[in-house]
């Protein structure tokens, strides 16, 4: 129920259309209920061939006998008319009432549309903002397809199930209450009887819908798994084919797909029960009512035309009740989707920002890591274990170690993609957790092993949100990254598209664009994580020169495998299984003949330098 209340708070941005919607709904209900008394004389004329005589009420006009006056004036008006003429008049009145009823029905829907679409639009925006705001660790153990299905399926579910039903949930009770009042006016005894029957029906239907919400959650989760599967298979299609893993993937996919079918069947079976069940129960109630009502008519307690109008009013209750029951079912189903959306929207922020962070504009002294330990979520052992390291401003530190030793993790910690499990990382003596995240990120540029490009032009991928960079600056950065030449060879130069995730470019080309992106920003702190690993040795040499140029006098943390880069670094930090085993300059470490010495000897075998 909590999430339903929060949905209602989303509605408060749409007060005006919502108010107009409610008003139209109210008018529609009003005209629906008003059409009932108008039908009594119609039946009278039909059954008795004549109308009853108008009788002026004895008491003066008051609110309590307004209906008697209404009836009196109505009958007086029809009194002077011929039978056929009176019939015609009544037809017109009924047509007019139904026109108004349906006009306001349309108006209600008309004003609901902007509310529905607005809420869904807001939800989608909030979800996207939230995804961008989530810390990197949030995505480590999440399936992409699951997040995607929250965007598409769950939002759709909220729209189709909740917002669509909202209209019914408001209008139908109005109709039910109006019709009930009319029925009470005709015969309180019969109404009480009907009321009890309806209550029993509602309880039965309500009982069945209990399970629906739970099942719907499972359905959406399973769909998320399915989508993840498809997403992974498409991005890995080459590997799938090369290793002939089609059969393996098909098998796994079929399993999930089959389970999806299974749970979906159960949900549909339950949901589809609502309509036939309520119709069956409805007709049972009608027959019972017929039987009991007919006794009253035979005994002369109520007139036959009043009983017919009563029945009509009852039919006005059946449909709205049925709709209301369906709306209730739908809302239950949609709540499951809403819950999943809220799981994301309300997920605890693992990277909280301090209230009044100190401004941070340049790196003057340097970075200090103090006893830094870090474990990934659910990992058995620490990826970084008690590392202390000093990186002086304006110097280059190379991180060296076997793959899996924790180099990337350490770089990610400095960039605060993750927060340390214990220990501290200080920038000019201030804990990174006390800095404004956007200040910290503005200070640095990161180039990772896997260059990430977005489906846009080369130029936009280099600028990538960096304000109004001039074309000259972009070209200068591209030249330094040794990317200008190949860019000019593409059909549209800087305006060429790079394809989905940059798949129209080679790995080396992507990496050079990612480098140009970092160079353009001219950041005080540069973090390069194997930023040249995808380049052939020819372009690597060229880029390397440019990078050395860029790194000169700049604080840099570089994960590299090229001996020349490592040698030239002011400081080399050697990691092994998450621990810092050695640190110092190339010569110092070579003299030590420890881990670094072994590492370099192994590298030299494969390195031409
Ligand atoms: P390197 O960059 O030196 O090759 P990493 O820093 O990438 O090493 O990895 C260090 C350790 O952390 C490895 O044991 C790796 O399995 C683990 N690891 C890396 N990324 C994650 C992650 N997102 N979740 C859990 N464990 C991870
Ligand atoms: Mg790495």
Coordinates of C-alpha atoms and ligand atoms in Angstrom, one line a residue:
X1 CA 0.0 0.0 0.0
X2 CA 2.9 2.3 0.7
X3 CA 4.0 2.3 -3.0
X4 CA 0.4 3.0 -4.0
X5 CA 0.5 6.1 -1.8
X6 CA 3.7 7.2 -3.5
X7 CA 2.1 6.8 -6.8
X8 CA -0.6 9.1 -5.6
X9 CA 2.0 11.7 -4.8
X10 CA 3.2 11.5 -8.4
X11 CA -0.3 12.5 -9.4
X12 CA -0.1 15.8 -7.6
X13 CA 1.7 17.4 -10.5
X14 CA -1.4 16.9 -12.5
X15 CA -4.0 18.5 -10.3
X16 CA -5.9 20.4 -12.9
X17 CA -6.5 17.6 -15.5
X18 CA -7.1 15.3 -12.6
X19 CA -9.7 17.6 -11.1
X20 CA -11.4 18.0 -14.5
X21 CA -11.3 14.2 -14.9
X22 CA -13.0 13.7 -11.5
X23 CA -15.6 16.4 -12.3
X24 CA -16.4 14.8 -15.7
X25 CA -16.6 11.4 -13.9
X26 CA -19.0 12.8 -11.4
X27 CA -21.2 14.3 -14.0
X28 CA -21.2 11.1 -15.9
X29 CA -22.2 9.1 -12.9
X30 CA -24.9 11.7 -12.2
X31 CA -26.4 11.4 -15.6
X32 CA -26.2 7.7 -15.5
X33 CA -28.2 7.6 -12.2
X34 CA -30.6 10.3 -13.5
X35 CA -31.5 8.3 -16.5
X36 CA -33.1 5.8 -14.1
X37 CA -36.1 7.7 -12.8
X38 CA -36.7 9.0 -16.3
X39 CA -37.3 5.4 -17.4
X40 CA -40.0 4.7 -14.9
X41 CA -42.8 6.6 -16.8
X42 CA -41.4 4.9 -19.9
X43 CA -42.2 1.5 -18.5
X44 CA -45.5 2.7 -17.1
X45 CA -46.6 3.9 -20.5
X46 CA -45.5 0.6 -22.0
X47 CA -47.1 -1.7 -19.4
X48 CA -50.3 0.2 -18.6
X49 CA -50.8 2.1 -21.8
X50 CA -51.2 5.3 -19.7
X51 CA -49.3 7.4 -17.1
X52 CA -50.3 7.8 -13.5
X53 CA -52.0 11.1 -12.7
X54 CA -49.7 13.9 -11.4
X55 CA -50.3 14.4 -7.6
X56 CA -49.1 17.6 -6.1
X57 CA -47.3 16.8 -2.8
X58 CA -49.2 18.0 0.2
X59 CA -46.2 19.5 2.1
X60 CA -44.4 22.6 0.8
X61 CA -41.2 22.1 -1.2
X62 CA -38.2 20.9 0.7
X63 CA -35.1 19.0 0.0
X64 CA -36.6 15.8 1.4
X65 CA -39.5 15.8 -1.0
X66 CA -37.7 17.2 -4.0
X67 CA -38.1 14.0 -5.8
X68 CA -41.9 14.1 -5.4
X69 CA -42.0 17.6 -6.8
X70 CA -39.7 16.5 -9.7
X71 CA -42.1 13.5 -10.4
X72 CA -45.1 15.8 -10.1
X73 CA -43.8 18.4 -12.6
X74 CA -42.5 15.7 -14.9
X75 CA -45.9 13.9 -15.0
X76 CA -47.8 17.2 -15.3
X77 CA -45.7 18.1 -18.3
X78 CA -46.4 14.8 -19.9
X79 CA -50.1 14.9 -18.8
X80 CA -51.5 17.0 -21.6
X81 CA -49.8 14.9 -24.3
X82 CA -51.0 12.2 -26.6
X83 CA -49.6 8.7 -25.9
X84 CA -47.4 8.7 -28.9
X85 CA -46.2 12.3 -28.2
X86 CA -45.4 11.4 -24.6
X87 CA -43.4 8.4 -25.8
X88 CA -41.5 10.5 -28.2
X89 CA -40.7 13.1 -25.5
X90 CA -39.4 10.4 -23.3
X91 CA -37.3 9.0 -26.0
X92 CA -35.7 12.4 -26.5
X93 CA -35.1 12.8 -22.8
X94 CA -33.5 9.5 -22.6
X95 CA -31.4 10.2 -25.7
X96 CA -30.3 13.6 -24.2
X97 CA -29.4 12.0 -20.9
X98 CA -27.4 9.3 -22.5
X99 CA -25.7 11.8 -24.8
X100 CA -24.6 13.8 -21.8
X101 CA -23.5 10.7 -19.9
X102 CA -21.3 9.6 -22.8
X103 CA -20.1 13.1 -23.5
X104 CA -18.8 13.3 -19.9
X105 CA -17.4 9.8 -20.2
X106 CA -15.3 10.9 -23.1
X107 CA -14.3 14.1 -21.3
X108 CA -13.2 12.1 -18.3
X109 CA -11.0 9.9 -20.5
X110 CA -9.8 13.0 -22.4
X111 CA -8.5 14.6 -19.2
X112 CA -7.1 11.3 -17.9
X113 CA -4.8 10.8 -20.9
X114 CA -2.3 13.6 -20.0
X115 CA -2.3 12.4 -16.4
X116 CA -1.6 8.8 -17.4
X117 CA 1.1 9.6 -19.9
X118 CA 2.5 12.3 -17.6
X119 CA 3.0 9.9 -14.7
X120 CA 4.5 7.3 -16.9
X121 CA 6.8 9.9 -18.4
X122 CA 7.9 11.1 -15.0
X123 CA 8.5 7.5 -13.8
X124 CA 10.7 6.8 -16.8
X125 CA 12.7 10.0 -16.3
X126 CA 13.1 9.2 -12.6
X127 CA 14.3 5.7 -13.4
X128 CA 16.9 6.9 -15.9
X129 CA 18.2 9.6 -13.5
X130 CA 18.4 7.0 -10.9
X131 CA 20.3 4.5 -13.0
X132 CA 22.9 7.2 -13.9
X133 CA 23.1 8.1 -10.2
X134 CA 23.6 4.6 -8.9
X135 CA 27.2 3.7 -7.9
X136 CA 29.1 1.3 -10.1
X137 CA 28.9 -1.4 -7.5
X138 CA 25.1 -1.5 -7.9
X139 CA 25.5 -2.9 -11.4
X140 CA 28.0 -5.6 -10.5
X141 CA 25.4 -8.1 -9.4
X142 CA 22.4 -6.9 -11.5
X143 CA 21.3 -8.3 -14.8
X144 CA 21.0 -5.7 -17.5
X145 CA 17.9 -7.3 -18.9
X146 CA 16.2 -7.1 -15.5
X147 CA 16.9 -3.3 -15.4
X148 CA 15.7 -3.0 -19.0
X149 CA 12.5 -4.8 -18.2
X150 CA 11.8 -2.4 -15.4
X151 CA 12.1 0.4 -17.9
X152 CA 9.9 -1.2 -20.5
X153 CA 7.6 -3.8 -19.1
X154 CA 7.1 -2.6 -15.5
X155 CA 6.4 0.9 -16.5
X156 CA 4.0 -0.4 -19.1
X157 CA 2.4 -2.6 -16.5
X158 CA 1.9 0.4 -14.2
X159 CA 0.3 2.3 -17.0
X160 CA -1.9 -0.5 -18.3
X161 CA -2.9 -2.0 -15.0
X162 CA -2.9 0.9 -12.5
X163 CA -3.4 4.1 -14.3
X164 CA -6.0 2.7 -16.7
X165 CA -7.9 1.2 -13.7
X166 CA -7.6 4.3 -11.7
X167 CA -10.4 5.8 -13.7
X168 CA -12.7 2.9 -13.0
X169 CA -11.7 2.7 -9.4
X170 CA -13.0 6.3 -9.0
X171 CA -16.0 6.2 -11.3
X172 CA -17.5 2.8 -10.6
X173 CA -18.0 3.2 -6.9
X174 CA -19.8 6.5 -7.6
X175 CA -22.1 4.7 -10.0
X176 CA -22.7 1.9 -7.5
X177 CA -23.5 4.4 -4.7
X178 CA -25.8 6.4 -6.9
X179 CA -27.7 3.3 -8.1
X180 CA -27.8 2.0 -4.5
X181 CA -29.4 5.2 -3.3
X182 CA -32.0 5.0 -6.1
X183 CA -32.7 1.4 -5.1
X184 CA -33.0 2.3 -1.5
X185 CA -35.6 4.9 -2.5
X186 CA -37.7 2.2 -4.2
X187 CA -37.3 -0.6 -1.7
X188 CA -35.0 -0.6 1.3
X189 CA -35.8 -4.3 2.0
X190 CA -34.8 -5.5 -1.5
X191 CA -31.8 -3.2 -1.5
X192 CA -30.5 -4.7 1.8
X193 CA -31.0 -8.2 0.3
X194 CA -29.0 -7.1 -2.9
X195 CA -26.3 -5.5 -0.8
X196 CA -25.7 -8.7 1.2
X197 CA -25.5 -10.7 -2.0
X198 CA -23.0 -8.2 -3.5
X199 CA -20.9 -8.3 -0.4
X200 CA -20.6 -12.0 -0.5
X201 CA -19.6 -11.9 -4.1
X202 CA -17.0 -9.2 -3.5
X203 CA -15.4 -11.2 -0.7
X204 CA -15.1 -14.3 -2.9
X205 CA -13.5 -12.3 -5.7
X206 CA -11.2 -10.5 -3.3
X207 CA -9.9 -13.7 -1.9
X208 CA -8.8 -15.0 -5.3
X209 CA -6.9 -11.8 -6.2
X210 CA -4.6 -12.1 -3.1
X211 CA -2.1 -14.3 -4.9
X212 CA -2.1 -12.4 -8.1
X213 CA 0.4 -9.7 -7.0
X214 CA 2.9 -12.2 -5.8
X215 CA 2.7 -14.2 -9.0
X216 CA 3.1 -11.1 -11.1
X217 CA 6.4 -10.3 -9.4
X218 CA 7.7 -13.7 -10.4
X219 CA 6.5 -13.1 -14.0
X220 CA 8.4 -9.8 -14.3
X221 CA 11.5 -11.2 -12.7
X222 CA 11.5 -14.1 -15.1
X223 CA 11.0 -11.8 -18.0
X224 CA 14.0 -9.8 -16.9
X225 CA 16.1 -13.0 -16.9
X226 CA 14.9 -13.8 -20.4
X227 CA 15.8 -10.3 -21.6
X228 CA 19.2 -10.5 -20.0
X229 CA 19.8 -13.7 -21.8
X230 CA 18.9 -12.2 -25.2
X231 CA 21.0 -9.1 -24.6
X232 CA 24.0 -11.2 -23.6
X233 CA 23.6 -13.5 -26.6
X234 CA 23.4 -10.7 -29.0
X235 CA 26.4 -8.8 -27.7
X236 CA 28.4 -12.0 -27.7
X237 CA 27.1 -13.4 -31.0
X238 CA 30.6 -13.9 -32.5
X239 CA 31.8 -15.9 -29.5
X240 CA 28.6 -17.9 -29.5
X241 CA 29.1 -18.9 -33.2
X242 CA 32.8 -19.4 -33.0
X243 CA 32.5 -21.8 -30.1
X244 CA 29.3 -23.3 -31.5
X245 CA 27.6 -22.7 -28.3
X246 CA 24.2 -22.2 -29.9
X247 CA 22.9 -25.5 -28.5
X248 CA 24.1 -24.8 -25.0
X249 CA 22.5 -21.3 -25.0
X250 CA 19.3 -22.6 -26.6
X251 CA 19.0 -25.2 -23.9
X252 CA 19.4 -22.6 -21.1
X253 CA 17.1 -20.2 -22.8
X254 CA 14.4 -22.8 -23.3
X255 CA 14.5 -23.6 -19.6
X256 CA 13.9 -20.0 -18.6
X257 CA 11.4 -19.5 -21.4
X258 CA 9.4 -22.6 -20.3
X259 CA 9.3 -21.5 -16.7
X260 CA 8.1 -18.1 -17.9
X261 CA 5.3 -19.8 -19.8
X262 CA 4.4 -21.8 -16.7
X263 CA 4.1 -18.9 -14.3
X264 CA 2.4 -16.7 -16.9
X265 CA -0.3 -19.4 -17.4
X266 CA -0.9 -19.4 -13.7
X267 CA -1.3 -15.7 -13.6
X268 CA -3.6 -15.6 -16.5
X269 CA -5.7 -18.4 -15.2
X270 CA -6.3 -16.6 -12.0
X271 CA -6.9 -13.2 -13.6
X272 CA -9.2 -14.6 -16.3
X273 CA -11.3 -16.1 -13.6
X274 CA -12.5 -12.7 -12.4
X275 CA -14.8 -12.0 -15.4
X276 CA -16.6 -15.3 -15.8
X277 CA -16.8 -15.7 -12.1
X278 CA -18.4 -12.3 -11.5
X279 CA -20.8 -12.8 -14.4
X280 CA -21.9 -16.1 -13.0
X281 CA -22.3 -14.8 -9.6
X282 CA -24.1 -11.8 -11.0
X283 CA -26.7 -13.9 -12.8
X284 CA -27.2 -16.0 -9.7
X285 CA -27.9 -12.8 -7.7
X286 CA -30.3 -11.6 -10.4
X287 CA -32.3 -14.8 -10.3
X288 CA -32.5 -14.7 -6.5
X289 CA -33.5 -11.0 -6.8
X290 CA -36.2 -11.9 -9.4
X291 CA -37.6 -14.5 -7.2
X292 CA -37.7 -12.4 -4.0
X293 CA -38.8 -9.2 -5.9
X294 CA -41.6 -11.0 -7.7
X295 CA -43.1 -12.0 -4.4
X296 CA -43.1 -8.3 -3.4
X297 CA -44.8 -7.3 -6.6
X298 CA -47.4 -10.1 -6.3
X299 CA -48.1 -8.9 -2.8
X300 CA -48.6 -5.4 -4.1
X301 CA -45.8 -3.9 -2.0
X302 CA -44.2 -2.3 -5.0
X303 CA -45.5 -1.6 -8.5
X304 CA -44.2 -3.7 -11.3
X305 CA -42.7 -0.7 -13.2
X306 CA -40.8 0.4 -10.0
X307 CA -39.5 -3.1 -9.7
X308 CA -38.3 -3.0 -13.4
X309 CA -36.6 0.3 -12.7
X310 CA -35.1 -1.3 -9.6
X311 CA -33.8 -4.2 -11.7
X312 CA -32.4 -1.7 -14.2
X313 CA -30.6 0.1 -11.3
X314 CA -29.3 -3.2 -10.2
X315 CA -27.9 -3.9 -13.7
X316 CA -26.2 -0.5 -13.3
X317 CA -24.5 -1.9 -10.3
X318 CA -23.5 -5.2 -11.8
X319 CA -21.3 -3.7 -14.5
X320 CA -19.6 -1.1 -12.4
X321 CA -19.0 -3.8 -9.7
X322 CA -17.6 -6.1 -12.3
X323 CA -15.4 -3.3 -13.6
X324 CA -14.4 -2.5 -10.1
X325 CA -13.4 -6.1 -9.4
X326 CA -11.4 -6.1 -12.7
X327 CA -9.8 -2.8 -11.8
X328 CA -8.9 -4.2 -8.4
X329 CA -7.3 -7.3 -10.1
X330 CA -5.4 -5.1 -12.5
X331 CA -4.2 -2.8 -9.8
X332 CA -2.9 -5.8 -7.8
X333 CA -1.0 -6.9 -10.9
X334 CA 0.3 -3.5 -11.6
X335 CA 1.5 -3.0 -8.0
X336 CA 4.0 -5.8 -8.6
X337 CA 5.5 -3.7 -11.4
X338 CA 5.4 -0.6 -9.4
X339 CA 7.2 -2.4 -6.6
X340 CA 10.0 -3.3 -8.9
X341 CA 10.3 0.2 -10.2
X342 CA 10.4 1.5 -6.6
X343 CA 13.0 -1.1 -5.6
X344 CA 15.3 0.8 -8.0
X345 CA 14.1 4.3 -7.2
X346 CA 14.4 3.8 -3.5
X347 CA 17.5 1.6 -3.5
X348 CA 19.8 2.8 -0.8
X349 CA 22.5 5.1 -2.1
X350 CA 25.8 3.3 -1.3
X351 CA 27.8 6.4 -2.2
X352 CA 26.3 9.1 0.0
X353 CA 27.5 12.6 -0.4
X354 CA 28.4 14.8 2.6
X355 CA 26.1 17.8 3.3
X356 CA 28.6 20.6 2.7
X357 CA 31.6 19.2 0.9
X358 CA 34.7 21.4 0.7
X359 CA 35.3 22.8 -2.8
X360 CA 38.1 21.0 -4.7
X361 CA 39.5 22.6 -7.7
X362 CA 43.1 21.5 -8.1
X363 CA 45.4 18.8 -6.8
X364 CA 48.3 20.5 -5.2
X365 CA 50.0 18.0 -2.9
X366 CA 48.9 14.7 -4.2
X367 CA 47.0 11.5 -3.4
X368 CA 47.6 9.3 -0.3
X369 CA 46.3 5.8 0.2
X370 CA 46.3 4.7 3.8
X371 CA 45.8 1.0 4.6
X372 CA 43.2 0.7 1.9
X373 CA 41.3 -2.6 1.9
X374 CA 38.5 -3.3 -0.5
X375 CA 36.2 -6.3 -1.1
X376 CA 33.7 -6.6 -3.9
X377 CA 30.1 -7.4 -2.9
X378 CA 29.9 -11.0 -2.0
X379 CA 33.6 -11.7 -2.8
X380 CA 35.4 -14.1 -0.6
X381 CA 38.7 -12.4 -0.4
X382 CA 39.8 -8.7 -0.6
X383 CA 40.7 -7.5 -4.0
X384 CA 42.9 -4.8 -2.4
X385 CA 44.5 -5.6 0.9
X386 CA 46.0 -3.0 3.2
X387 CA 47.6 -0.9 0.6
X388 CA 49.4 2.3 1.6
X389 CA 50.8 4.5 -1.2
X390 CA 51.7 8.1 -1.8
X391 CA 51.3 9.7 -5.3
X392 CA 52.9 13.1 -5.4
X393 CA 51.2 15.8 -7.4
X394 CA 52.7 16.1 -10.9
X395 CA 54.3 12.7 -10.9
X396 CA 53.5 9.5 -12.7
X397 CA 52.8 6.3 -10.8
X398 CA 52.8 3.0 -12.7
X399 CA 50.8 0.1 -11.3
X400 CA 52.4 -3.2 -12.2
X401 CA 51.3 -6.8 -11.5
X402 CA 49.9 -10.0 -12.9
X403 CA 46.4 -9.9 -14.2
X404 CA 43.9 -10.2 -11.3
X405 CA 46.4 -8.6 -8.9
X406 CA 44.1 -5.6 -8.3
X407 CA 45.5 -2.9 -10.6
X408 CA 42.1 -1.9 -12.1
X409 CA 40.4 -2.1 -8.7
X410 CA 43.0 0.3 -7.2
X411 CA 42.5 2.8 -10.1
X412 CA 38.7 2.5 -9.6
X413 CA 39.0 3.2 -5.9
X414 CA 40.9 6.4 -6.6
X415 CA 38.2 7.5 -9.1
X416 CA 35.7 6.6 -6.3
X417 CA 33.8 4.2 -8.5
X418 CA 33.8 2.2 -5.3
X419 CA 34.3 3.1 -1.7
X420 CA 37.0 1.5 0.3
X421 CA 36.0 -1.2 2.8
X422 CA 38.5 0.2 5.3
X423 CA 41.3 2.7 5.3
X424 CA 41.3 6.0 3.5
X425 CA 42.1 7.7 0.2
X426 CA 43.1 11.3 0.6
X427 CA 43.3 14.0 -2.0
X428 CA 45.5 16.9 -0.7
X429 CA 44.7 15.5 2.7
X430 CA 40.9 15.3 2.3
X431 CA 39.1 12.0 2.3
X432 CA 37.6 11.4 -1.1
X433 CA 34.3 10.6 0.6
X434 CA 34.3 14.1 2.0
X435 CA 34.6 15.7 -1.5
X436 CA 31.9 16.6 -3.8
X437 CA 31.6 13.7 -6.2
X438 CA 31.2 16.0 -9.2
X439 CA 34.3 18.0 -8.2
X440 CA 36.4 14.9 -7.8
X441 CA 35.3 13.6 -11.2
X442 CA 35.9 17.0 -12.9
X443 CA 39.5 16.7 -11.7
X444 CA 40.2 13.6 -13.6
X445 CA 39.9 11.7 -16.8
X446 CA 39.8 8.0 -17.0
X447 CA 40.6 5.8 -19.9
X448 CA 39.9 2.2 -19.3
X449 CA 40.9 -1.0 -20.9
X450 CA 37.6 -1.4 -22.7
X451 CA 36.9 1.9 -24.4
X452 CA 33.3 2.8 -24.1
X453 CA 31.7 4.7 -27.0
X454 CA 28.1 5.6 -27.5
X455 CA 26.1 5.5 -30.7
X456 CA 26.8 9.0 -31.9
X457 CA 29.3 10.8 -34.1
X458 CA 33.0 10.7 -33.5
X459 CA 33.0 14.3 -32.5
X460 CA 30.3 13.9 -29.9
X461 CA 32.0 10.9 -28.5
X462 CA 35.2 13.0 -28.0
X463 CA 33.3 16.0 -26.5
X464 CA 31.0 13.7 -24.6
X465 CA 29.3 16.2 -22.3
X466 CA 32.4 18.5 -22.0
X467 CA 30.5 21.8 -22.6
X468 CA 31.2 23.8 -25.7
X469 CA 34.5 22.4 -26.9
X470 CA 35.7 24.1 -30.1
X471 CA 36.4 22.0 -33.2
X472 CA 40.0 23.0 -33.0
X473 CA 40.4 21.6 -29.5
X474 CA 38.7 18.4 -30.6
X475 CA 41.1 18.0 -33.5
X476 CA 44.1 18.8 -31.4
X477 CA 43.1 16.2 -28.9
X478 CA 42.5 13.7 -31.7
X479 CA 45.9 14.4 -33.2
X480 CA 47.6 13.8 -29.9
X481 CA 45.8 10.5 -29.5
X482 CA 46.9 9.6 -33.0
X483 CA 43.3 9.4 -34.1
X484 CA 43.0 12.3 -36.5
X485 CA 44.3 10.5 -39.5
X486 CA 42.0 7.6 -39.4
X487 CA 39.1 9.9 -38.5
X488 CA 39.7 11.9 -41.7
X489 CA 39.7 8.7 -43.7
X490 CA 36.1 7.8 -42.6
X491 CA 33.3 9.0 -44.9
X492 CA 32.1 11.9 -42.8
X493 CA 35.2 12.6 -40.8
X494 CA 34.4 13.8 -37.3
X495 CA 30.7 13.6 -38.1
X496 CA 30.8 9.9 -38.9
X497 CA 28.7 7.7 -36.6
X498 CA 30.5 5.0 -34.6
X499 CA 27.6 2.5 -34.5
X500 CA 26.1 0.8 -31.5
X501 CA 28.8 0.9 -28.7
X502 CA 31.3 1.9 -31.4
X503 CA 31.2 -1.4 -33.2
X504 CA 31.9 0.2 -36.6
X505 CA 35.4 0.9 -35.4
X506 CA 38.3 -1.4 -34.5
X507 CA 39.4 -1.9 -30.9
X508 CA 42.5 0.3 -31.4
X509 CA 40.4 3.0 -33.1
X510 CA 38.0 3.0 -30.2
X511 CA 40.8 3.3 -27.7
X512 CA 42.3 6.2 -29.5
X513 CA 39.0 8.1 -29.4
X514 CA 38.7 7.3 -25.7
X515 CA 42.2 8.8 -25.3
X516 CA 41.3 11.9 -27.3
X517 CA 38.3 12.3 -25.0
X518 CA 40.6 12.3 -21.9
X519 CA 43.2 14.6 -23.5
X520 CA 40.5 17.1 -24.5
X521 CA 39.6 17.6 -20.9
X522 CA 43.1 18.4 -19.9
X523 CA 42.5 17.1 -16.3
X524 CA 44.8 17.6 -13.3
X525 CA 44.6 13.8 -12.7
X526 CA 44.9 11.2 -15.4
X527 CA 44.0 7.6 -14.8
X528 CA 45.0 5.2 -17.6
X529 CA 44.1 1.6 -17.2
X530 CA 45.8 -0.3 -20.0
X531 CA 44.7 2.5 -22.2
X532 CA 46.9 1.4 -25.1
X533 CA 46.4 -2.3 -24.8
X534 CA 44.3 -2.7 -28.0
X535 CA 46.8 -0.8 -30.2
X536 CA 49.2 -2.4 -32.6
X537 CA 52.8 -1.7 -31.7
X538 CA 53.2 0.9 -34.4
X539 CA 50.3 3.2 -33.3
X540 CA 51.1 2.3 -29.7
X541 CA 54.5 3.9 -30.0
X542 CA 53.0 7.0 -31.5
X543 CA 50.3 7.3 -28.9
X544 CA 52.7 6.5 -26.2
X545 CA 54.8 9.5 -27.2
X546 CA 51.8 11.7 -27.1
X547 CA 50.7 10.3 -23.8
X548 CA 54.1 10.9 -22.2
X549 CA 53.7 14.5 -23.4
X550 CA 50.3 14.7 -21.8
X551 CA 51.5 13.1 -18.6
X552 CA 54.5 15.3 -18.1
X553 CA 54.0 17.5 -15.1
X554 CA 50.6 16.0 -14.5
X555 CA 49.5 13.6 -11.7
X556 CA 49.0 10.3 -13.4
X557 CA 48.1 6.8 -12.4
X558 CA 48.9 4.4 -15.2
X559 CA 48.3 0.7 -15.5
X560 CA 50.7 -0.3 -18.3
X561 CA 52.4 -3.4 -19.7
X562 CA 54.9 -1.5 -21.9
X563 CA 58.3 -1.5 -20.4
X564 CA 59.1 2.1 -21.6
X565 CA 56.1 3.6 -19.9
X566 CA 56.9 1.7 -16.7
X567 CA 60.6 2.7 -16.8
X568 CA 59.8 6.3 -17.2
X569 CA 57.4 6.5 -14.3
X570 CA 58.5 8.4 -11.2
X571 CA 57.2 5.6 -9.1
X572 CA 56.3 2.0 -9.7
X573 CA 53.9 0.1 -7.4
X574 CA 54.0 -3.6 -7.7
X575 CA 50.8 -5.4 -6.7
X576 CA 50.4 -9.1 -6.1
X577 CA 47.1 -10.7 -5.0
X578 CA 45.8 -7.3 -3.9
X579 CA 48.8 -6.5 -1.8
X580 CA 51.5 -3.8 -2.4
X581 CA 54.7 -5.8 -2.5
X582 CA 57.1 -3.2 -3.7
X583 CA 57.3 0.5 -4.6
X584 CA 60.1 2.6 -5.9
X585 CA 61.8 3.8 -9.1
X586 CA 62.8 1.4 -11.9
X587 CA 66.4 1.3 -10.8
X588 CA 65.7 0.9 -7.1
X589 CA 63.4 -2.0 -7.8
X590 CA 65.8 -3.6 -10.3
X591 CA 68.5 -3.5 -7.7
X592 CA 66.3 -5.1 -5.2
X593 CA 65.9 -8.2 -7.5
X594 CA 62.4 -8.9 -6.1
X595 CA 59.0 -9.3 -7.6
X596 CA 59.5 -6.4 -10.0
X597 CA 62.8 -7.8 -11.3
X598 CA 61.1 -11.1 -12.0
X599 CA 58.2 -9.4 -13.7
X600 CA 60.5 -7.3 -15.9
X601 CA 62.5 -10.3 -17.0
X602 CA 59.3 -12.1 -18.0
X603 CA 58.1 -9.0 -19.9
X604 CA 61.4 -8.5 -21.7
X605 CA 61.0 -11.9 -23.3
X606 CA 57.9 -10.8 -25.0
X607 CA 58.7 -7.1 -25.4
X608 CA 60.9 -5.8 -28.1
X609 CA 62.2 -2.7 -26.1
Ligands
LIG1 P1 43.8 -6.4 -12.6 O1 43.3 -5.1 -13.2 O2 45.1 -6.3 -11.9 O3 43.9 -7.5 -13.7 P2 41.3 -6.4 -11.1 O4 41.5 -5.2 -10.3 O5 40.5 -6.3 -12.3 O6 42.8 -7.0 -11.6 O7 40.8 -7.6 -10.3 C1 41.3 -7.9 -9.0 C2 40.4 -9.0 -8.3 O8 39.1 -8.6 -8.1 C3 40.3 -10.2 -9.2 O9 40.4 -11.4 -8.4 C4 38.9 -10.2 -9.8 O10 38.4 -11.5 -9.9 C5 38.1 -9.4 -8.8 N1 37.1 -8.5 -9.4 C6 37.3 -7.6 -10.4 N2 36.2 -7.0 -10.7 C7 35.2 -7.5 -9.9 C8 33.8 -7.3 -9.7 N3 33.1 -6.3 -10.4 N4 33.1 -8.0 -8.8 C9 33.8 -9.0 -8.1 N5 35.1 -9.2 -8.2 C10 35.8 -8.5 -9.1
LIG2 MG1 42.7 -4.6 -15.1

